[in-house]
Amino acid sequence: METIWPIGVFASVDAGLGVRLDVARELGVPTVQLHSPHKESRTAQRAAEFLTQLAEIDIRITCVFAGFEGESYADIPTVARTVGLVPPETRAARTAELLEIAAFAKQLAVDAVGVHIGFVPHDAASADYAAIVATTQQICDCLADAGQTLHLETGQEPADVLLKFLGDVGRDNLAINFDPANMILYGVGEPIEALKTLGKYVRSVHCKDAKWSDQPGVTWGTEVPLGAGDVNFPAYLRTLAEIGYTGPLTIEREIPQEPERQKAEIAAAVELLTTLRAELKS
Ligand code: MG
């Protein structure tokens, strides 16, 4: 197995998003990140079964994501209203659920828990901002007891806002899951520059591509197959090398209504990343 930049895909422990394990095996990838496990799946027995299945095909889990009922990615204002730990009316319940998902990740022997935290308020002097900082500290402290790290998915805010937020939370086990396409989809900044800014915090990454909206930040950009968008993957991998990132390259491509196309596009992405990785090494 490649020790630097092992390629990965998304999978699920249940009937969720991502690819099935037989597809992951066919794709020949050594790692997966997991989509949020449903409540019924979060048992010690399911964790043991899943780990047995993965061991048979020599795949390891690198991060478990947490998502919540009621989240919608329909458009940017809806994301701001519904996603993550920022909406105050669901914050306490979602914090509790995130900790349950982290406990399940621990049963899977996974020390990275990913989450879309939501749109962090840009006004650092506001009560909302202080509340979300305190919530994140509380989560990090619980995860630290289990030897786990919280990985915030990028996208909803510019890199400098996120950088300030990470500093204000001030916990060693708070990190970034960098998604270059989200920077473009949400219209919050050039991904390569953002990666340089956030460099030291980046402990997992997504490989996903997108084209800019003609109204960045107002309407979505468009997600496209890896290599067909505006990310510039050769520059992305060069920058990952520059910041000293050696972790997995997890391909994210969700088109669940078209599983055959999804598989073909992920296979092409695996090939492209394998080629770029080899070129950088030589
Ligand atoms: Mg992502």
PDB file of C-alpha atoms and ligand atoms in Angstrom:
ATOM      1  CA  MET A   1       0.000   0.000   0.000  1.00  0.00           C
ATOM      2  CA  GLU A   2       1.091   3.503  -0.713  1.00  0.00           C
ATOM      3  CA  THR A   3       2.137   5.069   2.558  1.00  0.00           C
ATOM      4  CA  ILE A   4       1.926   8.595   1.186  1.00  0.00           C
ATOM      5  CA  TRP A   5      -1.391   9.809  -0.254  1.00  0.00           C
ATOM      6  CA  PRO A   6      -3.273   6.508  -0.296  1.00  0.00           C
ATOM      7  CA  ILE A   7      -6.328   7.027  -2.480  1.00  0.00           C
ATOM      8  CA  GLY A   8      -9.786   6.658  -0.978  1.00  0.00           C
ATOM      9  CA  VAL A   9     -13.489   6.880  -1.703  1.00  0.00           C
ATOM     10  CA  PHE A  10     -16.636   7.387   0.356  1.00  0.00           C
ATOM     11  CA  ALA A  11     -18.593   4.414   1.658  1.00  0.00           C
ATOM     12  CA  SER A  12     -21.288   3.778   4.285  1.00  0.00           C
ATOM     13  CA  VAL A  13     -21.912   1.215   7.018  1.00  0.00           C
ATOM     14  CA  ASP A  14     -25.571   1.192   5.993  1.00  0.00           C
ATOM     15  CA  ALA A  15     -27.694   2.026   2.973  1.00  0.00           C
ATOM     16  CA  GLY A  16     -26.214   5.488   2.765  1.00  0.00           C
ATOM     17  CA  LEU A  17     -24.250   7.419   0.178  1.00  0.00           C
ATOM     18  CA  GLY A  18     -20.862   6.547  -1.245  1.00  0.00           C
ATOM     19  CA  VAL A  19     -19.965   3.335  -3.039  1.00  0.00           C
ATOM     20  CA  ARG A  20     -20.681  -0.233  -1.937  1.00  0.00           C
ATOM     21  CA  LEU A  21     -17.702  -2.142  -0.556  1.00  0.00           C
ATOM     22  CA  ASP A  22     -17.556  -4.459  -3.570  1.00  0.00           C
ATOM     23  CA  VAL A  23     -17.216  -1.361  -5.755  1.00  0.00           C
ATOM     24  CA  ALA A  24     -14.491   0.071  -3.489  1.00  0.00           C
ATOM     25  CA  ARG A  25     -12.683  -3.224  -3.839  1.00  0.00           C
ATOM     26  CA  GLU A  26     -13.032  -3.204  -7.639  1.00  0.00           C
ATOM     27  CA  LEU A  27     -11.677   0.346  -7.677  1.00  0.00           C
ATOM     28  CA  GLY A  28      -8.607  -0.967  -5.852  1.00  0.00           C
ATOM     29  CA  VAL A  29      -8.506   1.780  -3.228  1.00  0.00           C
ATOM     30  CA  PRO A  30      -6.881   1.117   0.170  1.00  0.00           C
ATOM     31  CA  THR A  31      -8.920   3.641   2.204  1.00  0.00           C
ATOM     32  CA  VAL A  32     -12.452   4.945   2.729  1.00  0.00           C
ATOM     33  CA  GLN A  33     -14.109   7.777   4.582  1.00  0.00           C
ATOM     34  CA  LEU A  34     -17.566   6.935   5.896  1.00  0.00           C
ATOM     35  CA  HIS A  35     -20.738   8.915   5.464  1.00  0.00           C
ATOM     36  CA  SER A  36     -22.741   9.553   8.599  1.00  0.00           C
ATOM     37  CA  PRO A  37     -23.972   6.238  10.054  1.00  0.00           C
ATOM     38  CA  HIS A  38     -27.715   6.003  10.782  1.00  0.00           C
ATOM     39  CA  LYS A  39     -28.706   5.632  14.415  1.00  0.00           C
ATOM     40  CA  GLU A  40     -29.798   1.973  13.964  1.00  0.00           C
ATOM     41  CA  SER A  41     -26.354   1.139  12.539  1.00  0.00           C
ATOM     42  CA  ARG A  42     -24.378   2.603  15.422  1.00  0.00           C
ATOM     43  CA  THR A  43     -23.876  -0.609  17.400  1.00  0.00           C
ATOM     44  CA  ALA A  44     -20.795  -2.490  18.534  1.00  0.00           C
ATOM     45  CA  GLN A  45     -22.007  -5.503  16.570  1.00  0.00           C
ATOM     46  CA  ARG A  46     -22.325  -3.565  13.304  1.00  0.00           C
ATOM     47  CA  ALA A  47     -18.897  -2.010  13.873  1.00  0.00           C
ATOM     48  CA  ALA A  48     -17.335  -5.459  14.334  1.00  0.00           C
ATOM     49  CA  GLU A  49     -19.092  -6.867  11.241  1.00  0.00           C
ATOM     50  CA  PHE A  50     -18.040  -3.925   9.115  1.00  0.00           C
ATOM     51  CA  LEU A  51     -14.423  -4.134  10.258  1.00  0.00           C
ATOM     52  CA  THR A  52     -14.402  -7.831   9.336  1.00  0.00           C
ATOM     53  CA  GLN A  53     -15.747  -7.002   5.851  1.00  0.00           C
ATOM     54  CA  LEU A  54     -13.077  -4.325   5.400  1.00  0.00           C
ATOM     55  CA  ALA A  55     -10.252  -6.566   6.617  1.00  0.00           C
ATOM     56  CA  GLU A  56     -11.226  -9.149   3.977  1.00  0.00           C
ATOM     57  CA  ILE A  57     -10.689  -6.606   1.220  1.00  0.00           C
ATOM     58  CA  ASP A  58      -7.746  -4.848   2.879  1.00  0.00           C
ATOM     59  CA  ILE A  59      -9.379  -1.418   3.179  1.00  0.00           C
ATOM     60  CA  ARG A  60      -9.105   0.870   6.210  1.00  0.00           C
ATOM     61  CA  ILE A  61     -11.343   3.723   7.369  1.00  0.00           C
ATOM     62  CA  THR A  62      -9.621   7.089   7.712  1.00  0.00           C
ATOM     63  CA  CYS A  63     -12.495   9.349   8.844  1.00  0.00           C
ATOM     64  CA  VAL A  64     -16.148   9.030   9.889  1.00  0.00           C
ATOM     65  CA  PHE A  65     -18.382  11.964   8.971  1.00  0.00           C
ATOM     66  CA  ALA A  66     -21.311  13.128  11.062  1.00  0.00           C
ATOM     67  CA  GLY A  67     -24.434  14.508   9.418  1.00  0.00           C
ATOM     68  CA  PHE A  68     -27.831  15.309  10.852  1.00  0.00           C
ATOM     69  CA  GLU A  69     -31.484  14.918  10.033  1.00  0.00           C
ATOM     70  CA  GLY A  70     -33.001  18.136   8.729  1.00  0.00           C
ATOM     71  CA  GLU A  71     -29.876  19.274   6.859  1.00  0.00           C
ATOM     72  CA  SER A  72     -30.475  20.405   3.295  1.00  0.00           C
ATOM     73  CA  TYR A  73     -28.011  21.409   0.596  1.00  0.00           C
ATOM     74  CA  ALA A  74     -30.774  22.647  -1.724  1.00  0.00           C
ATOM     75  CA  ASP A  75     -29.183  26.079  -2.152  1.00  0.00           C
ATOM     76  CA  ILE A  76     -26.725  28.286  -0.270  1.00  0.00           C
ATOM     77  CA  PRO A  77     -29.296  30.104   1.975  1.00  0.00           C
ATOM     78  CA  THR A  78     -30.828  26.722   2.908  1.00  0.00           C
ATOM     79  CA  VAL A  79     -27.395  25.377   3.865  1.00  0.00           C
ATOM     80  CA  ALA A  80     -26.878  28.410   6.102  1.00  0.00           C
ATOM     81  CA  ARG A  81     -30.243  27.791   7.778  1.00  0.00           C
ATOM     82  CA  THR A  82     -30.085  24.006   8.191  1.00  0.00           C
ATOM     83  CA  VAL A  83     -26.549  22.594   8.158  1.00  0.00           C
ATOM     84  CA  GLY A  84     -24.265  21.662  11.024  1.00  0.00           C
ATOM     85  CA  LEU A  85     -23.920  22.941  14.575  1.00  0.00           C
ATOM     86  CA  VAL A  86     -24.480  26.618  13.798  1.00  0.00           C
ATOM     87  CA  PRO A  87     -28.330  26.665  13.721  1.00  0.00           C
ATOM     88  CA  PRO A  88     -29.106  27.370  17.420  1.00  0.00           C
ATOM     89  CA  GLU A  89     -32.406  25.470  17.703  1.00  0.00           C
ATOM     90  CA  THR A  90     -30.812  22.091  16.880  1.00  0.00           C
ATOM     91  CA  ARG A  91     -27.334  22.721  18.289  1.00  0.00           C
ATOM     92  CA  ALA A  92     -27.658  20.846  21.584  1.00  0.00           C
ATOM     93  CA  ALA A  93     -29.298  17.779  20.049  1.00  0.00           C
ATOM     94  CA  ARG A  94     -26.800  17.670  17.183  1.00  0.00           C
ATOM     95  CA  THR A  95     -23.853  18.076  19.556  1.00  0.00           C
ATOM     96  CA  ALA A  96     -25.109  15.045  21.489  1.00  0.00           C
ATOM     97  CA  GLU A  97     -25.549  13.092  18.264  1.00  0.00           C
ATOM     98  CA  LEU A  98     -22.098  14.043  17.015  1.00  0.00           C
ATOM     99  CA  LEU A  99     -20.631  12.612  20.229  1.00  0.00           C
ATOM    100  CA  GLU A 100     -22.617   9.397  19.668  1.00  0.00           C
ATOM    101  CA  ILE A 101     -21.217   9.163  16.141  1.00  0.00           C
ATOM    102  CA  ALA A 102     -17.712   9.770  17.508  1.00  0.00           C
ATOM    103  CA  ALA A 103     -18.226   6.912  19.972  1.00  0.00           C
ATOM    104  CA  PHE A 104     -19.245   4.680  17.068  1.00  0.00           C
ATOM    105  CA  ALA A 105     -16.161   5.821  15.131  1.00  0.00           C
ATOM    106  CA  LYS A 106     -14.108   4.752  18.148  1.00  0.00           C
ATOM    107  CA  GLN A 107     -15.697   1.285  17.927  1.00  0.00           C
ATOM    108  CA  LEU A 108     -14.458   1.285  14.327  1.00  0.00           C
ATOM    109  CA  ALA A 109     -11.002   2.266  15.650  1.00  0.00           C
ATOM    110  CA  VAL A 110     -11.186   5.594  13.779  1.00  0.00           C
ATOM    111  CA  ASP A 111      -9.687   8.698  15.390  1.00  0.00           C
ATOM    112  CA  ALA A 112     -10.938  11.331  12.913  1.00  0.00           C
ATOM    113  CA  VAL A 113     -14.517  12.620  13.010  1.00  0.00           C
ATOM    114  CA  GLY A 114     -15.572  14.949  10.202  1.00  0.00           C
ATOM    115  CA  VAL A 115     -18.416  17.455  10.163  1.00  0.00           C
ATOM    116  CA  HIS A 116     -19.817  20.377   8.200  1.00  0.00           C
ATOM    117  CA  ILE A 117     -20.086  22.757  11.136  1.00  0.00           C
ATOM    118  CA  GLY A 118     -22.255  25.186   9.153  1.00  0.00           C
ATOM    119  CA  PHE A 119     -21.748  28.844   8.299  1.00  0.00           C
ATOM    120  CA  VAL A 120     -19.570  30.231  11.092  1.00  0.00           C
ATOM    121  CA  PRO A 121     -20.806  33.792  11.837  1.00  0.00           C
ATOM    122  CA  HIS A 122     -18.389  36.293  10.284  1.00  0.00           C
ATOM    123  CA  ASP A 123     -18.802  38.744  13.171  1.00  0.00           C
ATOM    124  CA  ALA A 124     -16.388  37.399  15.792  1.00  0.00           C
ATOM    125  CA  ALA A 125     -17.764  39.836  18.358  1.00  0.00           C
ATOM    126  CA  SER A 126     -21.290  38.400  18.171  1.00  0.00           C
ATOM    127  CA  ALA A 127     -22.912  36.165  20.805  1.00  0.00           C
ATOM    128  CA  ASP A 128     -23.597  33.573  18.090  1.00  0.00           C
ATOM    129  CA  TYR A 129     -19.895  33.350  17.319  1.00  0.00           C
ATOM    130  CA  ALA A 130     -18.969  32.927  21.001  1.00  0.00           C
ATOM    131  CA  ALA A 131     -21.585  30.194  21.354  1.00  0.00           C
ATOM    132  CA  ILE A 132     -20.304  28.186  18.396  1.00  0.00           C
ATOM    133  CA  VAL A 133     -16.711  28.525  19.628  1.00  0.00           C
ATOM    134  CA  ALA A 134     -17.804  27.192  23.059  1.00  0.00           C
ATOM    135  CA  THR A 135     -19.712  24.284  21.473  1.00  0.00           C
ATOM    136  CA  THR A 136     -16.706  23.338  19.364  1.00  0.00           C
ATOM    137  CA  GLN A 137     -14.419  23.471  22.404  1.00  0.00           C
ATOM    138  CA  GLN A 138     -16.801  21.208  24.307  1.00  0.00           C
ATOM    139  CA  ILE A 139     -16.842  18.674  21.436  1.00  0.00           C
ATOM    140  CA  CYS A 140     -13.052  18.775  21.027  1.00  0.00           C
ATOM    141  CA  ASP A 141     -12.556  18.166  24.743  1.00  0.00           C
ATOM    142  CA  CYS A 142     -14.864  15.121  24.669  1.00  0.00           C
ATOM    143  CA  LEU A 143     -13.100  13.775  21.579  1.00  0.00           C
ATOM    144  CA  ALA A 144      -9.673  14.369  23.119  1.00  0.00           C
ATOM    145  CA  ASP A 145     -10.565  11.995  25.959  1.00  0.00           C
ATOM    146  CA  ALA A 146     -11.027   9.288  23.306  1.00  0.00           C
ATOM    147  CA  GLY A 147      -7.891  10.284  21.404  1.00  0.00           C
ATOM    148  CA  GLN A 148      -9.967  11.645  18.513  1.00  0.00           C
ATOM    149  CA  THR A 149      -9.715  14.747  16.332  1.00  0.00           C
ATOM    150  CA  LEU A 150     -12.560  16.849  14.911  1.00  0.00           C
ATOM    151  CA  HIS A 151     -12.129  17.614  11.192  1.00  0.00           C
ATOM    152  CA  LEU A 152     -14.118  20.589   9.900  1.00  0.00           C
ATOM    153  CA  GLU A 153     -15.087  20.330   6.242  1.00  0.00           C
ATOM    154  CA  THR A 154     -14.197  23.484   4.349  1.00  0.00           C
ATOM    155  CA  GLY A 155     -16.529  25.356   2.095  1.00  0.00           C
ATOM    156  CA  GLN A 156     -18.942  27.552   3.931  1.00  0.00           C
ATOM    157  CA  GLU A 157     -16.478  30.267   4.831  1.00  0.00           C
ATOM    158  CA  PRO A 158     -13.369  31.946   3.437  1.00  0.00           C
ATOM    159  CA  ALA A 159     -10.047  30.561   4.657  1.00  0.00           C
ATOM    160  CA  ASP A 160      -9.243  33.587   6.825  1.00  0.00           C
ATOM    161  CA  VAL A 161     -12.552  33.318   8.732  1.00  0.00           C
ATOM    162  CA  LEU A 162     -11.916  29.625   9.299  1.00  0.00           C
ATOM    163  CA  LEU A 163      -8.336  30.301  10.370  1.00  0.00           C
ATOM    164  CA  LYS A 164      -9.481  32.811  12.975  1.00  0.00           C
ATOM    165  CA  PHE A 165     -12.156  30.401  14.182  1.00  0.00           C
ATOM    166  CA  LEU A 166      -9.608  27.582  14.625  1.00  0.00           C
ATOM    167  CA  GLY A 167      -7.406  29.930  16.626  1.00  0.00           C
ATOM    168  CA  ASP A 168     -10.301  31.086  18.808  1.00  0.00           C
ATOM    169  CA  VAL A 169     -11.348  27.502  19.571  1.00  0.00           C
ATOM    170  CA  GLY A 170      -7.706  26.816  20.412  1.00  0.00           C
ATOM    171  CA  ARG A 171      -7.740  23.018  20.626  1.00  0.00           C
ATOM    172  CA  ASP A 172      -4.953  20.763  19.328  1.00  0.00           C
ATOM    173  CA  ASN A 173      -7.463  18.169  18.168  1.00  0.00           C
ATOM    174  CA  LEU A 174      -9.327  20.544  15.870  1.00  0.00           C
ATOM    175  CA  ALA A 175      -8.340  20.137  12.216  1.00  0.00           C
ATOM    176  CA  ILE A 176      -9.492  20.752   8.665  1.00  0.00           C
ATOM    177  CA  ASN A 177     -10.848  18.354   6.086  1.00  0.00           C
ATOM    178  CA  PHE A 178      -9.967  20.401   3.020  1.00  0.00           C
ATOM    179  CA  ASP A 179     -12.369  20.207   0.076  1.00  0.00           C
ATOM    180  CA  PRO A 180     -11.123  22.336  -2.838  1.00  0.00           C
ATOM    181  CA  ALA A 181     -14.356  22.039  -4.805  1.00  0.00           C
ATOM    182  CA  ASN A 182     -16.402  23.428  -1.914  1.00  0.00           C
ATOM    183  CA  MET A 183     -14.376  26.648  -1.995  1.00  0.00           C
ATOM    184  CA  ILE A 184     -15.553  27.026  -5.611  1.00  0.00           C
ATOM    185  CA  LEU A 185     -19.118  25.721  -5.148  1.00  0.00           C
ATOM    186  CA  TYR A 186     -19.783  28.123  -2.264  1.00  0.00           C
ATOM    187  CA  GLY A 187     -17.779  30.874  -3.940  1.00  0.00           C
ATOM    188  CA  VAL A 188     -15.599  31.606  -0.898  1.00  0.00           C
ATOM    189  CA  GLY A 189     -12.127  31.713  -2.420  1.00  0.00           C
ATOM    190  CA  GLU A 190      -9.436  30.229  -4.650  1.00  0.00           C
ATOM    191  CA  PRO A 191      -8.840  26.703  -3.350  1.00  0.00           C
ATOM    192  CA  ILE A 192      -5.061  26.603  -3.772  1.00  0.00           C
ATOM    193  CA  GLU A 193      -4.593  29.877  -1.865  1.00  0.00           C
ATOM    194  CA  ALA A 194      -7.006  28.661   0.828  1.00  0.00           C
ATOM    195  CA  LEU A 195      -5.044  25.412   1.155  1.00  0.00           C
ATOM    196  CA  LYS A 196      -1.832  27.384   1.714  1.00  0.00           C
ATOM    197  CA  THR A 197      -3.560  29.544   4.349  1.00  0.00           C
ATOM    198  CA  LEU A 198      -4.982  26.570   6.256  1.00  0.00           C
ATOM    199  CA  GLY A 199      -1.990  24.304   5.619  1.00  0.00           C
ATOM    200  CA  LYS A 200      -0.935  23.370   9.127  1.00  0.00           C
ATOM    201  CA  TYR A 201      -4.483  22.419  10.126  1.00  0.00           C
ATOM    202  CA  VAL A 202      -5.177  20.135   7.144  1.00  0.00           C
ATOM    203  CA  ARG A 203      -5.338  16.500   8.275  1.00  0.00           C
ATOM    204  CA  SER A 204      -7.662  15.033   5.656  1.00  0.00           C
ATOM    205  CA  VAL A 205      -8.738  16.093   2.172  1.00  0.00           C
ATOM    206  CA  HIS A 206     -11.378  15.531  -0.445  1.00  0.00           C
ATOM    207  CA  CYS A 207     -10.619  15.261  -4.114  1.00  0.00           C
ATOM    208  CA  LYS A 208     -13.621  16.785  -5.840  1.00  0.00           C
ATOM    209  CA  ASP A 209     -13.854  19.249  -8.722  1.00  0.00           C
ATOM    210  CA  ALA A 210     -16.216  22.094  -9.584  1.00  0.00           C
ATOM    211  CA  LYS A 211     -16.763  25.105 -11.804  1.00  0.00           C
ATOM    212  CA  TRP A 212     -17.393  28.601 -10.449  1.00  0.00           C
ATOM    213  CA  SER A 213     -20.880  30.051 -10.445  1.00  0.00           C
ATOM    214  CA  ASP A 214     -21.403  33.253 -12.445  1.00  0.00           C
ATOM    215  CA  GLN A 215     -22.642  34.680  -9.107  1.00  0.00           C
ATOM    216  CA  PRO A 216     -20.141  33.251  -6.606  1.00  0.00           C
ATOM    217  CA  GLY A 217     -21.515  32.996  -3.062  1.00  0.00           C
ATOM    218  CA  VAL A 218     -25.049  33.699  -4.258  1.00  0.00           C
ATOM    219  CA  THR A 219     -25.741  30.597  -6.350  1.00  0.00           C
ATOM    220  CA  TRP A 220     -23.959  27.255  -6.384  1.00  0.00           C
ATOM    221  CA  GLY A 221     -21.105  26.513  -8.676  1.00  0.00           C
ATOM    222  CA  THR A 222     -21.362  23.209 -10.520  1.00  0.00           C
ATOM    223  CA  GLU A 223     -19.740  19.969  -9.376  1.00  0.00           C
ATOM    224  CA  VAL A 224     -18.047  18.138 -12.268  1.00  0.00           C
ATOM    225  CA  PRO A 225     -15.909  14.995 -12.675  1.00  0.00           C
ATOM    226  CA  LEU A 226     -12.411  15.292 -11.216  1.00  0.00           C
ATOM    227  CA  GLY A 227     -10.106  17.036 -13.681  1.00  0.00           C
ATOM    228  CA  ALA A 228     -12.918  18.764 -15.596  1.00  0.00           C
ATOM    229  CA  GLY A 229     -13.321  21.718 -13.237  1.00  0.00           C
ATOM    230  CA  ASP A 230     -11.470  24.746 -11.933  1.00  0.00           C
ATOM    231  CA  VAL A 231      -9.548  23.155  -9.025  1.00  0.00           C
ATOM    232  CA  ASN A 232      -6.331  22.470 -11.009  1.00  0.00           C
ATOM    233  CA  PHE A 233      -5.362  19.086  -9.582  1.00  0.00           C
ATOM    234  CA  PRO A 234      -1.660  19.201 -10.485  1.00  0.00           C
ATOM    235  CA  ALA A 235      -1.388  22.438  -8.454  1.00  0.00           C
ATOM    236  CA  TYR A 236      -3.569  20.961  -5.694  1.00  0.00           C
ATOM    237  CA  LEU A 237      -1.259  17.962  -5.244  1.00  0.00           C
ATOM    238  CA  ARG A 238       1.869  20.116  -5.472  1.00  0.00           C
ATOM    239  CA  THR A 239       0.469  22.346  -2.724  1.00  0.00           C
ATOM    240  CA  LEU A 240      -0.450  19.354  -0.559  1.00  0.00           C
ATOM    241  CA  ALA A 241       3.183  18.265  -0.869  1.00  0.00           C
ATOM    242  CA  GLU A 242       4.363  21.780   0.048  1.00  0.00           C
ATOM    243  CA  ILE A 243       2.299  21.905   3.223  1.00  0.00           C
ATOM    244  CA  GLY A 244       3.628  18.468   4.194  1.00  0.00           C
ATOM    245  CA  TYR A 245       0.324  16.616   3.854  1.00  0.00           C
ATOM    246  CA  THR A 246       0.833  12.842   3.522  1.00  0.00           C
ATOM    247  CA  GLY A 247      -2.652  11.529   4.396  1.00  0.00           C
ATOM    248  CA  PRO A 248      -5.291   9.969   2.156  1.00  0.00           C
ATOM    249  CA  LEU A 249      -6.687  11.511  -1.030  1.00  0.00           C
ATOM    250  CA  THR A 250     -10.395  10.781  -0.676  1.00  0.00           C
ATOM    251  CA  ILE A 251     -12.386  11.098  -3.882  1.00  0.00           C
ATOM    252  CA  GLU A 252     -15.861  12.504  -3.335  1.00  0.00           C
ATOM    253  CA  ARG A 253     -18.394  12.136  -6.135  1.00  0.00           C
ATOM    254  CA  GLU A 254     -22.027  11.716  -5.179  1.00  0.00           C
ATOM    255  CA  ILE A 255     -24.397  10.902  -8.014  1.00  0.00           C
ATOM    256  CA  PRO A 256     -26.349   8.125  -6.257  1.00  0.00           C
ATOM    257  CA  GLN A 257     -29.081   8.113  -8.892  1.00  0.00           C
ATOM    258  CA  GLU A 258     -26.472   7.050 -11.470  1.00  0.00           C
ATOM    259  CA  PRO A 259     -24.301   4.366  -9.817  1.00  0.00           C
ATOM    260  CA  GLU A 260     -22.673   3.169 -13.049  1.00  0.00           C
ATOM    261  CA  ARG A 261     -21.653   6.677 -14.043  1.00  0.00           C
ATOM    262  CA  GLN A 262     -20.472   7.337 -10.489  1.00  0.00           C
ATOM    263  CA  LYS A 263     -18.271   4.247 -10.568  1.00  0.00           C
ATOM    264  CA  ALA A 264     -16.817   5.123 -13.984  1.00  0.00           C
ATOM    265  CA  GLU A 265     -16.049   8.696 -12.941  1.00  0.00           C
ATOM    266  CA  ILE A 266     -14.451   7.591  -9.684  1.00  0.00           C
ATOM    267  CA  ALA A 267     -12.357   5.026 -11.578  1.00  0.00           C
ATOM    268  CA  ALA A 268     -11.158   7.815 -13.897  1.00  0.00           C
ATOM    269  CA  ALA A 269     -10.371   9.981 -10.846  1.00  0.00           C
ATOM    270  CA  VAL A 270      -8.345   7.159  -9.265  1.00  0.00           C
ATOM    271  CA  GLU A 271      -6.359   6.883 -12.482  1.00  0.00           C
ATOM    272  CA  LEU A 272      -5.748  10.619 -12.737  1.00  0.00           C
ATOM    273  CA  LEU A 273      -4.648  10.934  -9.093  1.00  0.00           C
ATOM    274  CA  THR A 274      -2.395   7.874  -9.427  1.00  0.00           C
ATOM    275  CA  THR A 275      -0.711   9.440 -12.464  1.00  0.00           C
ATOM    276  CA  LEU A 276      -0.287  12.856 -10.827  1.00  0.00           C
ATOM    277  CA  ARG A 277       1.073  11.275  -7.647  1.00  0.00           C
ATOM    278  CA  ALA A 278       3.636   9.293  -9.642  1.00  0.00           C
ATOM    279  CA  GLU A 279       4.686  12.395 -11.589  1.00  0.00           C
ATOM    280  CA  LEU A 280       5.258  14.337  -8.377  1.00  0.00           C
ATOM    281  CA  LYS A 281       7.427  11.600  -6.940  1.00  0.00           C
ATOM    282  CA  SER A 282       9.708  11.435  -9.963  1.00  0.00           C
TER     283      SER A 282
HETATM  284 MG    MG B   1     -16.327  17.272   0.764  1.00  0.00          MG
END
